[in-house]
Amino acid sequence: MNDARFECLLRLGDNALVLAQRLCAWIGHGPVMEEDMAQANVALDLIGQARLWLAYAGELEGRGRDEDALAYGRDAGAFRNVLLVEQPNGDYAQTIARQFLFDAWHHAELSALTASSDARIAAIAAKALKEVSYHLERSSDWMLRLGDGTAESHARLQAALERLWMYSGELFDADAHDATLVEQGIVPAPQSLRAGWLQQVGAVCTAATLTMPDADAWMQHGGRQGRHSEHLGYLLAEMQFLPRAYPGVQW
Amino acid sequence: MYAQMVDTGASRLRSREEMDADEQAFQARIDDGQKIEAQDWMPEGYRRTLVRQISQHAHSEIVGMLPEGNWITRAPSLKRKAILLAKVQDEAGHGLYLYSAAETLGVSREQLVDDLHTGRAKYSSIFNYPTLTWADIGAIGWLVDGAAIMNQIPLCRCSYGPYSRAMVRVCKEESFHQRQGYDLLLALCRGSEEQKAMAQDALERWWWPALMMFGPPDADSVHSAQSQAWKIKLLSNDELRQKFVDQTVPQAEYLGLRVPDADLRWNTERGHYDFGAIDWSEFHAVLKGNGPCNRERLQARREAWAEGEWVRAAALAYADKHAAAERHSQAA
Amino acid sequence: MKDWPLWEVFIRSQHGLAHKHVGSVHAPDAALALKNARDVYTRRNEGVSIWVVPSAAITASAPDDKAALFEPAQDKIYRHPTFFPVPEEVKHM
Ligand SMILES: [Fe+2]
Ligand SMILES: [Fe+2]
């Protein structure tokens, strides 16, 4: 009966982990040093969250897998993150658009999870929510500055938004696991977050002089079930190589 | 060190009688242990030397993020990933504290960054070496941050207020850096044979470059004498290097690692370790741009800056637009 | 292109009575200056308030020595050297 909860925890943990891994690649290469600091803070928060979710997932599973066994020992097909977070960094506009689309959802998801009937999930969500409120403020700030900055930044951000848009629909997908957990009051119904998300994204796009893509456009699906884009395999190959080259040792 | 062989522009140390009244008063304040602040009068040579030294130091922090940054995405556990990311982020912070301190002397960040990108300004030789294995991350924390601390603790007492305050802040953070490196190596040395070999290999590659970080012997250097008179350099390169060797060798022994120096032995008479001759030709070659990674490091920084230009421009354009809009609405 | 303007950063730490100058940041505007100050200067201790002031607006400054850092996430204890036990035999680290 814990299967659904295990899946849900992997989804939360893998979203945070994969996005953090992407952000890590910016450190030392950002457009201005202050942004390196900021991206590192966001990544640190997300790694911290991933550890909490995955550690809990491992305990529930009861097969002796800890956070690292889950992070480093699973192949792409066993990862449950949404497709959005595994998309490449691209230019800074793409990184910001990806972050903003995710943050807006993440914030709503965590807010709902603070009322979860699973006390541990509620506690982790409450801690993460404080961090993600800041992430969302920051990514919104940058949506405005790039969208309503120069002609070049506007064009880049509009293009990034359009490129990433088809990965946003999956955030609101529901499957049998969701149905079970919604019934138990453990997670919110994914669709219940959609209207608020669209409204928030729309408002920021308007303020940023961007055109929000069509809400009913064709969407990609599958990340939450382990069907990923080509990008995830490379990301994991890099992330997991040491424990795989030297199995069974402590670091 | 992070600032190596800083040119003071002096050809010899002048006596008190050769200084004019302002310079005499300035030197008297320094001798008295007073701090010089940005708005105080200072000799042009002091200002220029400080800009050179502080900016070299800042550039070293920023370029120094690259060799370690290499391994953030490959750290072998989530805890180590978070630790390394926090550590590299601290280095970015150090760079920013130091650019701030340099800016109090009337140079802009843009100018300083440009000096780095065009090769006019230097950064520490150590960051031109590659990080080939995970153990290198441990070796950098233990040896490179360890050497940096040795140099930075006395600089907390340096004569220039903004620099000394930046150093106080930096030193508070550095101790974590060195310890996480040592802790990482300790885990490897207590691990498998392969892990221990990885640690040994890292020590062999980083030992001599770490000793070179302190710079060539400078007891007779006019620049060092001038910098010491100005209290922006507190100890000679060889003094610091000896302290570093004395402190580090027992730590290597505890790890069970062999320091790659056949001449290394304890000298009871001196109360210090004797150690072998350093190959200064390698140091000078690296400084000239011929280290294993000079080109990659500079190119990475140049690319980051160039590719970030449109981002920085966008944020400025946005700020200008909205400041103008605000003025307009206030006027209405 | 010109630099982002410089802002002086003042932080009041939990136990501090008044804001203290801690350094400066570059930022295009006040909102990002506040965020940059938070990201650059408050990575360790809990602080309760940040001020940012355009450096150009300061006529005289008395920067203070006392570092006032604050901590956004108390769980990042590995940033503190005492998180790493140093073996007895290994001195001075
Ligand atoms: Fe540093
Ligand atoms: Fe450091």
PDB file of C-alpha atoms in Angstrom, chain A residues 7-175:
ATOM      1  CA  GLU A   7       6.284   6.813  -6.162  1.00  0.00           C
ATOM      2  CA  CYS A   8       5.146  10.216  -4.982  1.00  0.00           C
ATOM      3  CA  LEU A   9       8.278  10.713  -2.909  1.00  0.00           C
ATOM      4  CA  LEU A  10      10.467   9.729  -5.837  1.00  0.00           C
ATOM      5  CA  ARG A  11       8.685  12.269  -7.994  1.00  0.00           C
ATOM      6  CA  LEU A  12       9.276  15.031  -5.480  1.00  0.00           C
ATOM      7  CA  GLY A  13      12.853  13.987  -4.802  1.00  0.00           C
ATOM      8  CA  ASP A  14      13.809  13.429  -8.428  1.00  0.00           C
ATOM      9  CA  ASN A  15      12.383  16.779  -9.533  1.00  0.00           C
ATOM     10  CA  ALA A  16      14.555  18.532  -6.981  1.00  0.00           C
ATOM     11  CA  LEU A  17      17.622  16.402  -7.667  1.00  0.00           C
ATOM     12  CA  VAL A  18      17.575  16.649 -11.446  1.00  0.00           C
ATOM     13  CA  LEU A  19      16.964  20.396 -11.462  1.00  0.00           C
ATOM     14  CA  ALA A  20      19.746  20.903  -8.903  1.00  0.00           C
ATOM     15  CA  GLN A  21      22.102  18.859 -11.061  1.00  0.00           C
ATOM     16  CA  ARG A  22      21.306  21.121 -14.010  1.00  0.00           C
ATOM     17  CA  LEU A  23      21.911  24.285 -11.966  1.00  0.00           C
ATOM     18  CA  CYS A  24      25.238  22.959 -10.682  1.00  0.00           C
ATOM     19  CA  ALA A  25      26.609  23.208 -14.200  1.00  0.00           C
ATOM     20  CA  TRP A  26      26.197  27.010 -14.133  1.00  0.00           C
ATOM     21  CA  ILE A  27      28.489  27.564 -11.161  1.00  0.00           C
ATOM     22  CA  GLY A  28      31.547  29.454 -12.333  1.00  0.00           C
ATOM     23  CA  HIS A  29      29.986  30.140 -15.738  1.00  0.00           C
ATOM     24  CA  GLY A  30      27.067  32.461 -14.989  1.00  0.00           C
ATOM     25  CA  PRO A  31      26.461  35.850 -16.635  1.00  0.00           C
ATOM     26  CA  VAL A  32      27.567  37.728 -13.515  1.00  0.00           C
ATOM     27  CA  MET A  33      29.146  36.451 -10.298  1.00  0.00           C
ATOM     28  CA  GLU A  34      26.173  37.476  -8.185  1.00  0.00           C
ATOM     29  CA  GLU A  35      24.076  35.076 -10.266  1.00  0.00           C
ATOM     30  CA  ASP A  36      26.515  32.235  -9.583  1.00  0.00           C
ATOM     31  CA  MET A  37      25.893  32.811  -5.894  1.00  0.00           C
ATOM     32  CA  ALA A  38      22.145  32.857  -6.390  1.00  0.00           C
ATOM     33  CA  GLN A  39      21.997  29.748  -8.577  1.00  0.00           C
ATOM     34  CA  ALA A  40      24.181  27.928  -6.069  1.00  0.00           C
ATOM     35  CA  ASN A  41      21.760  28.838  -3.278  1.00  0.00           C
ATOM     36  CA  VAL A  42      18.812  27.513  -5.258  1.00  0.00           C
ATOM     37  CA  ALA A  43      20.715  24.327  -6.109  1.00  0.00           C
ATOM     38  CA  LEU A  44      21.741  23.840  -2.471  1.00  0.00           C
ATOM     39  CA  ASP A  45      18.131  24.168  -1.361  1.00  0.00           C
ATOM     40  CA  LEU A  46      17.032  21.646  -3.964  1.00  0.00           C
ATOM     41  CA  ILE A  47      19.742  19.130  -3.068  1.00  0.00           C
ATOM     42  CA  GLY A  48      18.677  19.439   0.555  1.00  0.00           C
ATOM     43  CA  GLN A  49      15.060  18.799  -0.407  1.00  0.00           C
ATOM     44  CA  ALA A  50      15.991  15.847  -2.622  1.00  0.00           C
ATOM     45  CA  ARG A  51      17.853  14.263   0.268  1.00  0.00           C
ATOM     46  CA  LEU A  52      14.831  14.564   2.566  1.00  0.00           C
ATOM     47  CA  TRP A  53      12.364  13.168   0.031  1.00  0.00           C
ATOM     48  CA  LEU A  54      14.617  10.328  -1.091  1.00  0.00           C
ATOM     49  CA  ALA A  55      15.615   9.346   2.432  1.00  0.00           C
ATOM     50  CA  TYR A  56      11.937   9.051   3.327  1.00  0.00           C
ATOM     51  CA  ALA A  57      11.240   7.106   0.133  1.00  0.00           C
ATOM     52  CA  GLY A  58      14.003   4.657   1.021  1.00  0.00           C
ATOM     53  CA  GLU A  59      12.644   4.145   4.515  1.00  0.00           C
ATOM     54  CA  LEU A  60       9.117   3.537   3.271  1.00  0.00           C
ATOM     55  CA  GLU A  61      10.389   1.075   0.715  1.00  0.00           C
ATOM     56  CA  GLY A  62      12.127  -0.850   3.480  1.00  0.00           C
ATOM     57  CA  ARG A  63      14.738  -2.471   1.264  1.00  0.00           C
ATOM     58  CA  GLY A  64      17.702  -0.703   2.768  1.00  0.00           C
ATOM     59  CA  ARG A  65      18.134   1.889   0.019  1.00  0.00           C
ATOM     60  CA  ASP A  66      19.183   5.273   1.349  1.00  0.00           C
ATOM     61  CA  GLU A  67      19.186   8.644  -0.448  1.00  0.00           C
ATOM     62  CA  ASP A  68      22.419   7.849  -2.264  1.00  0.00           C
ATOM     63  CA  ALA A  69      21.385   4.350  -3.303  1.00  0.00           C
ATOM     64  CA  LEU A  70      18.302   5.910  -4.864  1.00  0.00           C
ATOM     65  CA  ALA A  71      20.107   8.854  -6.443  1.00  0.00           C
ATOM     66  CA  TYR A  72      23.090   6.929  -7.764  1.00  0.00           C
ATOM     67  CA  GLY A  73      21.760   3.411  -8.225  1.00  0.00           C
ATOM     68  CA  ARG A  74      18.756   3.877 -10.489  1.00  0.00           C
ATOM     69  CA  ASP A  75      18.783   4.015 -14.272  1.00  0.00           C
ATOM     70  CA  ALA A  76      16.809   6.662 -16.163  1.00  0.00           C
ATOM     71  CA  GLY A  77      13.706   4.503 -16.455  1.00  0.00           C
ATOM     72  CA  ALA A  78      13.394   4.408 -12.677  1.00  0.00           C
ATOM     73  CA  PHE A  79      13.568   8.199 -12.322  1.00  0.00           C
ATOM     74  CA  ARG A  80      10.237   9.909 -11.740  1.00  0.00           C
ATOM     75  CA  ASN A  81      11.001  13.580 -12.379  1.00  0.00           C
ATOM     76  CA  VAL A  82       8.977  15.616 -14.851  1.00  0.00           C
ATOM     77  CA  LEU A  83      10.482  16.155 -18.310  1.00  0.00           C
ATOM     78  CA  LEU A  84      10.685  19.902 -17.709  1.00  0.00           C
ATOM     79  CA  VAL A  85      13.503  19.772 -15.162  1.00  0.00           C
ATOM     80  CA  GLU A  86      15.769  17.529 -17.247  1.00  0.00           C
ATOM     81  CA  GLN A  87      15.745  19.907 -20.230  1.00  0.00           C
ATOM     82  CA  PRO A  88      19.226  21.327 -20.936  1.00  0.00           C
ATOM     83  CA  ASN A  89      20.335  24.651 -19.485  1.00  0.00           C
ATOM     84  CA  GLY A  90      20.513  26.288 -22.905  1.00  0.00           C
ATOM     85  CA  ASP A  91      21.119  30.015 -22.635  1.00  0.00           C
ATOM     86  CA  TYR A  92      20.239  31.978 -19.506  1.00  0.00           C
ATOM     87  CA  ALA A  93      16.751  32.635 -20.854  1.00  0.00           C
ATOM     88  CA  GLN A  94      16.046  28.925 -21.075  1.00  0.00           C
ATOM     89  CA  THR A  95      17.415  28.334 -17.581  1.00  0.00           C
ATOM     90  CA  ILE A  96      15.229  31.124 -16.200  1.00  0.00           C
ATOM     91  CA  ALA A  97      12.098  30.041 -18.073  1.00  0.00           C
ATOM     92  CA  ARG A  98      12.531  26.435 -16.924  1.00  0.00           C
ATOM     93  CA  GLN A  99      13.046  27.603 -13.359  1.00  0.00           C
ATOM     94  CA  PHE A 100      10.056  29.907 -13.378  1.00  0.00           C
ATOM     95  CA  LEU A 101       7.623  27.383 -14.874  1.00  0.00           C
ATOM     96  CA  PHE A 102       8.790  24.830 -12.337  1.00  0.00           C
ATOM     97  CA  ASP A 103       8.913  27.205  -9.351  1.00  0.00           C
ATOM     98  CA  ALA A 104       5.357  28.390  -9.921  1.00  0.00           C
ATOM     99  CA  TRP A 105       4.146  24.782  -9.851  1.00  0.00           C
ATOM    100  CA  HIS A 106       6.534  23.729  -7.074  1.00  0.00           C
ATOM    101  CA  HIS A 107       5.320  26.521  -4.837  1.00  0.00           C
ATOM    102  CA  ALA A 108       1.676  25.554  -5.300  1.00  0.00           C
ATOM    103  CA  GLU A 109       2.447  21.852  -4.830  1.00  0.00           C
ATOM    104  CA  LEU A 110       4.410  22.399  -1.622  1.00  0.00           C
ATOM    105  CA  SER A 111       1.790  24.774  -0.236  1.00  0.00           C
ATOM    106  CA  ALA A 112      -0.797  22.040  -0.657  1.00  0.00           C
ATOM    107  CA  LEU A 113       1.530  19.405   0.764  1.00  0.00           C
ATOM    108  CA  THR A 114       1.907  21.320   4.024  1.00  0.00           C
ATOM    109  CA  ALA A 115      -1.633  20.067   4.722  1.00  0.00           C
ATOM    110  CA  SER A 116      -0.778  16.461   3.851  1.00  0.00           C
ATOM    111  CA  SER A 117      -2.205  13.761   6.095  1.00  0.00           C
ATOM    112  CA  ASP A 118       1.309  12.284   6.145  1.00  0.00           C
ATOM    113  CA  ALA A 119       2.955  14.352   8.883  1.00  0.00           C
ATOM    114  CA  ARG A 120       6.466  13.823   7.595  1.00  0.00           C
ATOM    115  CA  ILE A 121       5.539  14.953   4.091  1.00  0.00           C
ATOM    116  CA  ALA A 122       3.826  17.995   5.574  1.00  0.00           C
ATOM    117  CA  ALA A 123       6.935  18.852   7.601  1.00  0.00           C
ATOM    118  CA  ILE A 124       9.334  18.509   4.671  1.00  0.00           C
ATOM    119  CA  ALA A 125       6.987  20.564   2.503  1.00  0.00           C
ATOM    120  CA  ALA A 126       6.801  23.310   5.121  1.00  0.00           C
ATOM    121  CA  LYS A 127      10.582  23.589   5.214  1.00  0.00           C
ATOM    122  CA  ALA A 128      10.925  23.454   1.428  1.00  0.00           C
ATOM    123  CA  LEU A 129       8.142  25.970   0.899  1.00  0.00           C
ATOM    124  CA  LYS A 130      10.158  28.745   2.552  1.00  0.00           C
ATOM    125  CA  GLU A 131      13.041  28.086   0.208  1.00  0.00           C
ATOM    126  CA  VAL A 132      10.871  27.789  -2.875  1.00  0.00           C
ATOM    127  CA  SER A 133       9.047  31.040  -2.122  1.00  0.00           C
ATOM    128  CA  TYR A 134      12.390  32.718  -2.592  1.00  0.00           C
ATOM    129  CA  HIS A 135      13.151  30.716  -5.749  1.00  0.00           C
ATOM    130  CA  LEU A 136       9.854  31.820  -7.253  1.00  0.00           C
ATOM    131  CA  GLU A 137      10.441  35.457  -6.380  1.00  0.00           C
ATOM    132  CA  ARG A 138      13.829  35.324  -7.989  1.00  0.00           C
ATOM    133  CA  SER A 139      12.823  33.550 -11.138  1.00  0.00           C
ATOM    134  CA  SER A 140       9.830  35.915 -11.498  1.00  0.00           C
ATOM    135  CA  ASP A 141      12.208  38.867 -11.112  1.00  0.00           C
ATOM    136  CA  TRP A 142      14.314  37.549 -13.936  1.00  0.00           C
ATOM    137  CA  MET A 143      11.317  36.789 -16.151  1.00  0.00           C
ATOM    138  CA  LEU A 144      10.459  40.489 -15.903  1.00  0.00           C
ATOM    139  CA  ARG A 145      13.986  41.684 -16.510  1.00  0.00           C
ATOM    140  CA  LEU A 146      14.643  39.485 -19.517  1.00  0.00           C
ATOM    141  CA  GLY A 147      11.131  39.762 -20.934  1.00  0.00           C
ATOM    142  CA  ASP A 148      10.951  43.528 -20.587  1.00  0.00           C
ATOM    143  CA  GLY A 149      14.689  44.191 -20.981  1.00  0.00           C
ATOM    144  CA  THR A 150      16.199  44.546 -24.434  1.00  0.00           C
ATOM    145  CA  ALA A 151      14.858  43.345 -27.776  1.00  0.00           C
ATOM    146  CA  GLU A 152      17.395  40.534 -27.699  1.00  0.00           C
ATOM    147  CA  SER A 153      16.539  39.338 -24.209  1.00  0.00           C
ATOM    148  CA  HIS A 154      12.835  39.506 -25.008  1.00  0.00           C
ATOM    149  CA  ALA A 155      13.288  37.383 -28.120  1.00  0.00           C
ATOM    150  CA  ARG A 156      15.442  34.841 -26.309  1.00  0.00           C
ATOM    151  CA  LEU A 157      13.016  34.462 -23.424  1.00  0.00           C
ATOM    152  CA  GLN A 158       9.969  34.241 -25.687  1.00  0.00           C
ATOM    153  CA  ALA A 159      11.723  31.490 -27.669  1.00  0.00           C
ATOM    154  CA  ALA A 160      12.676  29.648 -24.478  1.00  0.00           C
ATOM    155  CA  LEU A 161       9.124  29.816 -23.198  1.00  0.00           C
ATOM    156  CA  GLU A 162       7.813  28.358 -26.425  1.00  0.00           C
ATOM    157  CA  ARG A 163      10.451  25.639 -26.466  1.00  0.00           C
ATOM    158  CA  LEU A 164       9.693  24.528 -22.912  1.00  0.00           C
ATOM    159  CA  TRP A 165       5.948  24.975 -22.948  1.00  0.00           C
ATOM    160  CA  MET A 166       5.102  21.454 -24.089  1.00  0.00           C
ATOM    161  CA  TYR A 167       6.803  20.077 -20.975  1.00  0.00           C
ATOM    162  CA  SER A 168       4.559  22.063 -18.630  1.00  0.00           C
ATOM    163  CA  GLY A 169       1.402  20.023 -19.112  1.00  0.00           C
ATOM    164  CA  GLU A 170       2.863  17.014 -17.355  1.00  0.00           C
ATOM    165  CA  LEU A 171       2.953  18.911 -14.065  1.00  0.00           C
ATOM    166  CA  PHE A 172      -0.813  18.421 -13.852  1.00  0.00           C
ATOM    167  CA  ASP A 173      -1.026  14.790 -15.007  1.00  0.00           C
ATOM    168  CA  ALA A 174      -2.660  12.281 -12.696  1.00  0.00           C
ATOM    169  CA  ASP A 175      -2.360   8.498 -12.658  1.00  0.00           C
TER     170      ASP A 175
END
